[in-house]
């Protein structure tokens, strides 16, 4: 099964680039930028990664991102993640980045986008991993601030595929961002959003009906009959993040993870790492631990991988080509 998971061609659809920041690289970049961080060793950093809820994690995650200053820093961060993708047979990835985490510290939008997108371009050529970018608005900030970010992004529109919504969910419903999502869609960005991670089913409704999202990030709290019917009817996928859910105590134990229940209701699910440096595993580790906890079959894992291409933001032909490649693998390894 391990071999099957490692070799399985797949896409990752829920990944925050700032959440891939491994402590070793964090130390290296902090040192070259002359920034003192709170921890004295890699072990100390890893020991600090114990969370009771989403906010606990976010406080540490934003502090870590504070050492990223130069274009090269964003390049190195992104390229390191893409190398890991290549090792895991992740053929395509849709990377979220949080511009406001950086622009609020005086780093320019241009620095962030150039570093990330140049790494993506190089990785496509050298590693064969393709990527698309999702610019995420921080929901704990105001809609007005999100509008500023939208404005800053416009000269780089050709590099960005979609807009997302992340950060502290409770008390920051999707409806708060109605106007900026409308404006983003007018600019050609595809809307997605985190919804129902800690927040209620009502937030998922708002994300669907008010933001008109094309994919739900997390969606753990979707279990209301009408809501499930609506998600199925719209043919929208959930980007599920099992190890994130246990690390942030959205789920108490992987054995109780709702992903099988989601599948049994006809929902389309994918498996992703969210913030792998913080939650104890890359995407393959999420497949491995989930398979073990829920005794999943190869057919279940194939379905996750197929959904990851089918519900990606790639065009029709690209999706078909990748699914065909997956099907060849599956027919030889099932
Ligand atoms: N930003 C990074 N990871 C996140 C998550 N799991 N939920 C909300 N915002 C995030
Ligand atoms: Zn996330």
Short mmCIF file of C-alpha atoms and ligand atoms in Angstrom, two decimals:
data_model
loop_
_atom_site.label_atom_id
_atom_site.label_comp_id
_atom_site.label_asym_id
_atom_site.label_seq_id
_atom_site.Cartn_x
_atom_site.Cartn_y
_atom_site.Cartn_z
CA UNK A 1 0.00 0.00 0.00
CA UNK A 2 2.87 2.38 0.82
CA UNK A 3 4.38 1.85 -2.59
CA UNK A 4 0.98 2.35 -4.23
CA UNK A 5 0.45 5.68 -2.42
CA UNK A 6 3.95 6.93 -3.17
CA UNK A 7 3.69 6.10 -6.86
CA UNK A 8 0.08 7.23 -7.33
CA UNK A 9 -0.01 10.29 -9.63
CA UNK A 10 -1.95 12.99 -7.82
CA UNK A 11 -2.59 16.72 -7.46
CA UNK A 12 -2.57 18.79 -4.29
CA UNK A 13 -5.38 21.36 -4.18
CA UNK A 14 -5.17 22.76 -0.64
CA UNK A 15 -1.74 23.99 0.32
CA UNK A 16 -0.57 27.25 1.89
CA UNK A 17 2.95 28.06 0.77
CA UNK A 18 3.66 29.76 4.12
CA UNK A 19 2.64 26.48 5.76
CA UNK A 20 5.42 24.56 4.00
CA UNK A 21 8.10 26.50 5.88
CA UNK A 22 10.25 23.79 7.48
CA UNK A 23 12.21 24.90 10.58
CA UNK A 24 15.58 24.19 8.92
CA UNK A 25 14.83 26.60 6.07
CA UNK A 26 13.31 29.10 8.50
CA UNK A 27 16.60 29.21 10.44
CA UNK A 28 18.64 29.53 7.26
CA UNK A 29 16.56 32.43 5.88
CA UNK A 30 16.34 34.16 9.28
CA UNK A 31 20.13 33.99 9.54
CA UNK A 32 20.84 35.42 6.11
CA UNK A 33 18.29 38.21 6.74
CA UNK A 34 19.77 38.98 10.18
CA UNK A 35 16.45 38.30 11.91
CA UNK A 36 16.39 36.87 15.41
CA UNK A 37 13.70 34.26 15.93
CA UNK A 38 12.18 33.22 19.23
CA UNK A 39 13.54 29.67 19.15
CA UNK A 40 17.10 28.39 19.57
CA UNK A 41 16.90 25.14 17.65
CA UNK A 42 14.91 23.18 15.11
CA UNK A 43 13.78 20.85 17.95
CA UNK A 44 12.51 23.81 19.95
CA UNK A 45 10.48 24.98 16.97
CA UNK A 46 8.99 21.55 16.38
CA UNK A 47 8.11 21.24 20.06
CA UNK A 48 6.19 24.51 19.84
CA UNK A 49 3.93 23.02 17.17
CA UNK A 50 1.19 21.86 19.56
CA UNK A 51 -2.16 23.47 18.92
CA UNK A 52 -5.54 23.57 20.63
CA UNK A 53 -7.36 25.28 17.79
CA UNK A 54 -6.92 27.15 14.49
CA UNK A 55 -6.00 30.47 16.14
CA UNK A 56 -3.20 28.84 18.18
CA UNK A 57 -1.67 27.65 14.94
CA UNK A 58 -2.19 30.90 13.02
CA UNK A 59 -0.28 32.92 15.65
CA UNK A 60 2.80 30.72 15.16
CA UNK A 61 2.35 30.51 11.38
CA UNK A 62 2.28 34.30 10.91
CA UNK A 63 5.32 34.71 13.17
CA UNK A 64 7.27 32.16 11.10
CA UNK A 65 6.39 33.92 7.84
CA UNK A 66 7.91 37.10 9.29
CA UNK A 67 11.44 36.09 8.25
CA UNK A 68 10.52 36.12 4.53
CA UNK A 69 11.79 39.42 3.13
CA UNK A 70 13.41 39.06 -0.29
CA UNK A 71 12.26 37.58 -3.59
CA UNK A 72 14.88 34.83 -3.14
CA UNK A 73 13.26 33.84 0.18
CA UNK A 74 9.88 33.30 -1.48
CA UNK A 75 11.60 31.49 -4.33
CA UNK A 76 13.47 29.11 -1.98
CA UNK A 77 10.36 28.40 0.08
CA UNK A 78 8.32 27.56 -3.01
CA UNK A 79 11.00 25.58 -4.82
CA UNK A 80 11.61 23.42 -1.71
CA UNK A 81 7.93 22.52 -1.62
CA UNK A 82 7.89 21.72 -5.34
CA UNK A 83 10.87 19.38 -4.93
CA UNK A 84 8.88 17.50 -2.31
CA UNK A 85 5.95 17.35 -4.75
CA UNK A 86 8.17 15.71 -7.36
CA UNK A 87 9.33 13.10 -4.82
CA UNK A 88 5.72 12.28 -3.93
CA UNK A 89 4.38 12.00 -7.46
CA UNK A 90 2.34 15.17 -7.01
CA UNK A 91 2.12 16.13 -10.69
CA UNK A 92 0.15 19.32 -10.20
CA UNK A 93 -0.39 21.67 -7.28
CA UNK A 94 -2.61 24.69 -6.58
CA UNK A 95 -0.72 26.88 -4.16
CA UNK A 96 -2.38 29.41 -1.85
CA UNK A 97 -0.41 32.43 -0.78
CA UNK A 98 -1.39 35.16 1.69
CA UNK A 99 -0.12 38.50 0.28
CA UNK A 100 -1.34 40.48 3.30
CA UNK A 101 0.88 38.47 5.67
CA UNK A 102 3.79 40.06 3.82
CA UNK A 103 2.56 43.42 2.50
CA UNK A 104 1.47 44.37 6.05
CA UNK A 105 5.16 44.00 7.05
CA UNK A 106 6.36 46.25 4.24
CA UNK A 107 7.27 43.50 1.73
CA UNK A 108 5.94 44.43 -1.72
CA UNK A 109 3.35 42.38 -3.58
CA UNK A 110 5.81 42.23 -6.47
CA UNK A 111 8.51 40.60 -4.29
CA UNK A 112 6.09 37.91 -3.11
CA UNK A 113 4.55 37.06 -6.48
CA UNK A 114 7.83 37.12 -8.39
CA UNK A 115 9.57 34.80 -5.93
CA UNK A 116 6.71 32.31 -5.88
CA UNK A 117 5.89 32.36 -9.58
CA UNK A 118 9.53 32.11 -10.74
CA UNK A 119 9.97 29.01 -8.57
CA UNK A 120 6.81 27.53 -10.11
CA UNK A 121 8.07 28.23 -13.62
CA UNK A 122 11.48 26.67 -12.92
CA UNK A 123 9.95 23.63 -11.23
CA UNK A 124 7.72 22.99 -14.21
CA UNK A 125 10.76 22.91 -16.48
CA UNK A 126 13.13 21.02 -14.18
CA UNK A 127 10.83 18.77 -12.15
CA UNK A 128 7.77 18.42 -14.39
CA UNK A 129 5.43 19.63 -11.63
CA UNK A 130 2.81 22.16 -12.79
CA UNK A 131 1.21 24.73 -10.51
CA UNK A 132 -1.48 27.38 -10.34
CA UNK A 133 -1.68 30.15 -7.75
CA UNK A 134 -4.56 31.06 -5.45
CA UNK A 135 -4.33 34.49 -3.83
CA UNK A 136 -6.02 34.24 -0.44
CA UNK A 137 -7.56 37.12 1.46
CA UNK A 138 -7.11 37.08 5.24
CA UNK A 139 -10.59 37.01 6.71
CA UNK A 140 -9.60 38.48 10.10
CA UNK A 141 -8.81 41.71 8.21
CA UNK A 142 -11.40 44.03 6.65
CA UNK A 143 -12.97 43.81 3.22
CA UNK A 144 -11.43 47.19 2.46
CA UNK A 145 -7.97 45.72 3.04
CA UNK A 146 -8.81 42.79 0.76
CA UNK A 147 -9.76 45.34 -1.92
CA UNK A 148 -6.28 46.87 -1.60
CA UNK A 149 -4.75 43.44 -2.19
CA UNK A 150 -6.97 42.88 -5.21
CA UNK A 151 -5.79 46.21 -6.60
CA UNK A 152 -2.12 45.31 -6.00
CA UNK A 153 -2.58 41.98 -7.76
CA UNK A 154 -3.89 43.41 -11.04
CA UNK A 155 -0.51 43.94 -12.78
CA UNK A 156 0.20 40.23 -12.05
CA UNK A 157 -3.23 38.90 -12.99
CA UNK A 158 -1.76 36.61 -15.63
CA UNK A 159 0.14 34.76 -12.86
CA UNK A 160 -2.86 34.15 -10.57
CA UNK A 161 -5.70 31.73 -11.27
CA UNK A 162 -8.02 32.08 -8.29
CA UNK A 163 -8.85 33.93 -5.08
CA UNK A 164 -9.36 32.23 -1.71
CA UNK A 165 -10.36 33.10 1.84
CA UNK A 166 -8.41 31.87 4.85
CA UNK A 167 -7.27 32.67 8.43
CA UNK A 168 -9.54 32.90 11.53
CA UNK A 169 -12.93 31.56 10.51
CA UNK A 170 -15.14 32.07 13.57
CA UNK A 171 -16.70 35.54 13.56
CA UNK A 172 -15.51 36.21 9.99
CA UNK A 173 -18.23 34.77 7.75
CA UNK A 174 -17.92 34.66 3.96
CA UNK A 175 -20.60 37.38 3.61
CA UNK A 176 -18.04 39.88 5.00
CA UNK A 177 -16.21 39.54 1.64
CA UNK A 178 -19.18 39.63 -0.75
CA UNK A 179 -18.09 42.75 -2.65
CA UNK A 180 -14.42 41.92 -3.00
CA UNK A 181 -15.22 38.43 -4.27
CA UNK A 182 -17.62 39.92 -6.81
CA UNK A 183 -14.92 42.33 -7.96
CA UNK A 184 -12.32 39.52 -8.05
CA UNK A 185 -14.55 37.39 -10.28
CA UNK A 186 -15.02 40.37 -12.61
CA UNK A 187 -11.23 40.48 -12.93
CA UNK A 188 -11.25 36.84 -14.02
CA UNK A 189 -10.24 35.10 -10.78
CA UNK A 190 -12.00 31.86 -9.84
CA UNK A 191 -13.48 32.00 -6.30
CA UNK A 192 -12.74 29.35 -3.64
CA UNK A 193 -12.90 29.64 0.16
CA UNK A 194 -12.16 27.92 3.46
CA UNK A 195 -15.57 27.13 4.96
CA UNK A 196 -16.81 24.81 7.68
CA UNK A 197 -13.39 24.06 9.12
CA UNK A 198 -14.28 25.42 12.58
CA UNK A 199 -17.23 27.48 11.36
CA UNK A 200 -20.84 26.24 11.05
CA UNK A 201 -22.72 24.87 8.04
CA UNK A 202 -24.17 28.36 7.60
CA UNK A 203 -20.72 29.61 6.55
CA UNK A 204 -20.61 26.96 3.83
CA UNK A 205 -24.03 28.13 2.61
CA UNK A 206 -22.73 31.70 2.50
CA UNK A 207 -19.60 30.66 0.63
CA UNK A 208 -21.79 28.92 -1.96
CA UNK A 209 -24.61 31.42 -2.29
CA UNK A 210 -22.86 34.73 -1.63
CA UNK A 211 -19.29 34.13 -2.83
CA UNK A 212 -20.35 31.62 -5.50
CA UNK A 213 -17.28 29.48 -4.79
CA UNK A 214 -16.19 26.67 -7.10
CA UNK A 215 -14.44 24.58 -4.43
CA UNK A 216 -14.81 24.25 -0.66
CA UNK A 217 -11.63 24.18 1.41
CA UNK A 218 -12.19 21.76 4.33
CA UNK A 219 -16.02 21.65 4.58
CA UNK A 220 -15.95 19.36 7.63
CA UNK A 221 -19.17 20.85 9.00
CA UNK A 222 -21.23 20.16 5.88
CA UNK A 223 -23.47 17.52 7.43
CA UNK A 224 -26.92 19.00 6.85
CA UNK A 225 -29.07 17.17 4.30
CA UNK A 226 -30.01 20.25 2.25
CA UNK A 227 -26.44 21.47 2.17
CA UNK A 228 -25.05 18.14 1.04
CA UNK A 229 -27.69 17.97 -1.70
CA UNK A 230 -26.70 21.45 -2.87
CA UNK A 231 -22.96 20.68 -2.95
CA UNK A 232 -23.60 17.47 -4.88
CA UNK A 233 -25.95 19.28 -7.27
CA UNK A 234 -23.36 21.96 -8.01
CA UNK A 235 -20.66 19.28 -8.46
CA UNK A 236 -18.28 21.05 -6.10
CA UNK A 237 -15.39 19.27 -4.41
CA UNK A 238 -14.14 19.48 -0.84
CA UNK A 239 -10.40 19.81 -0.29
CA UNK A 240 -10.05 17.74 2.87
CA UNK A 241 -6.93 17.93 5.08
CA UNK A 242 -6.89 15.01 7.53
CA UNK A 243 -3.66 15.69 9.48
CA UNK A 244 -4.55 19.38 9.70
CA UNK A 245 -7.90 18.38 11.18
CA UNK A 246 -6.36 16.30 13.95
CA UNK A 247 -3.55 18.83 14.63
CA UNK A 248 -6.10 21.64 15.04
CA UNK A 249 -8.58 19.40 16.88
CA UNK A 250 -11.29 19.77 14.29
CA UNK A 251 -11.36 15.94 14.47
CA UNK A 252 -10.31 14.13 17.67
CA UNK A 253 -8.86 11.05 15.98
CA UNK A 254 -8.29 10.04 12.35
CA UNK A 255 -10.40 6.96 13.06
CA UNK A 256 -13.35 9.36 13.43
CA UNK A 257 -12.57 11.40 10.34
CA UNK A 258 -15.76 12.08 8.31
CA UNK A 259 -14.20 11.55 4.86
CA UNK A 260 -15.84 8.14 4.32
CA UNK A 261 -19.18 9.56 5.41
CA UNK A 262 -18.68 12.41 2.92
CA UNK A 263 -17.99 9.91 0.13
CA UNK A 264 -21.01 7.80 1.06
CA UNK A 265 -23.21 10.90 0.64
CA UNK A 266 -21.89 11.41 -2.89
CA UNK A 267 -19.55 14.28 -2.08
CA UNK A 268 -16.38 14.63 -4.14
CA UNK A 269 -13.37 14.76 -1.83
CA UNK A 270 -9.65 15.24 -2.26
CA UNK A 271 -6.83 14.68 0.26
CA UNK A 272 -4.34 17.47 0.97
CA UNK A 273 -1.74 18.62 3.48
CA UNK A 274 -2.82 22.25 4.18
CA UNK A 275 0.32 23.31 6.13
CA UNK A 276 2.62 20.27 6.00
CA UNK A 277 5.51 21.78 7.98
CA UNK A 278 3.19 22.34 10.93
CA UNK A 279 0.84 19.37 10.88
CA UNK A 280 3.20 16.42 10.72
CA UNK A 281 3.10 15.30 7.12
CA UNK A 282 3.11 15.95 3.42
CA UNK A 283 0.23 14.91 1.20
CA UNK A 284 1.39 11.28 0.92
CA UNK A 285 1.55 11.03 4.71
CA UNK A 286 -2.08 12.20 4.78
CA UNK A 287 -3.01 9.39 2.37
CA UNK A 288 -0.99 6.86 4.39
CA UNK A 289 -2.38 7.70 7.82
CA UNK A 290 -5.94 8.04 6.56
CA UNK A 291 -5.74 4.70 4.76
CA UNK A 292 -4.47 3.05 7.91
CA UNK A 293 -7.04 4.66 10.24
CA UNK A 294 -10.06 4.00 8.03
CA UNK A 295 -8.87 0.83 6.29
CA UNK A 296 -9.30 2.46 2.89
CA UNK A 297 -8.97 0.41 -0.28
CA UNK A 298 -6.87 1.14 -3.34
CA UNK A 299 -10.13 2.08 -5.06
CA UNK A 300 -10.74 4.78 -2.42
CA UNK A 301 -7.23 6.17 -2.89
CA UNK A 302 -7.65 6.11 -6.66
CA UNK A 303 -10.87 8.10 -6.23
CA UNK A 304 -9.03 10.78 -4.20
CA UNK A 305 -6.36 11.05 -6.89
CA UNK A 306 -8.90 11.12 -9.72
CA UNK A 307 -10.89 13.85 -7.95
CA UNK A 308 -7.69 15.82 -7.40
CA UNK A 309 -7.29 16.16 -11.16
CA UNK A 310 -10.98 16.34 -12.03
CA UNK A 311 -11.66 19.18 -9.56
CA UNK A 312 -8.41 21.05 -10.17
CA UNK A 313 -8.48 24.39 -11.99
CA UNK A 314 -6.73 22.93 -15.03
CA UNK A 315 -8.46 23.07 -18.40
CA UNK A 316 -10.44 20.13 -19.77
CA UNK A 317 -7.66 18.70 -21.92
CA UNK A 318 -5.08 18.89 -19.17
CA UNK A 319 -7.44 17.13 -16.78
CA UNK A 320 -8.15 14.38 -19.31
CA UNK A 321 -4.45 13.84 -19.99
CA UNK A 322 -3.60 13.52 -16.31
CA UNK A 323 -6.53 11.26 -15.53
CA UNK A 324 -5.48 9.02 -18.40
CA UNK A 325 -1.98 8.82 -16.92
CA UNK A 326 -3.53 7.96 -13.55
CA UNK A 327 -5.72 5.29 -15.13
CA UNK A 328 -2.72 3.63 -16.76
CA UNK A 329 -1.01 3.51 -13.37
CA UNK A 330 -4.12 2.15 -11.66
CA UNK A 331 -4.74 -0.54 -14.24
CA UNK A 332 -1.18 -1.79 -13.70
CA UNK A 333 -1.20 -1.54 -9.89
CA UNK A 334 -4.70 -2.30 -8.61
N1 LIG B 1 -4.13 29.48 6.84
C1 LIG B 1 -3.24 28.50 6.77
N2 LIG B 1 -3.82 27.33 7.11
C2 LIG B 1 -5.10 27.59 7.40
C3 LIG B 1 -6.21 26.81 7.80
N3 LIG B 1 -6.13 25.49 8.00
N4 LIG B 1 -7.38 27.43 8.03
C4 LIG B 1 -7.49 28.74 7.84
N5 LIG B 1 -6.48 29.52 7.47
C5 LIG B 1 -5.31 28.96 7.24
ZN1 LIG B 2 -6.05 25.81 4.57
#
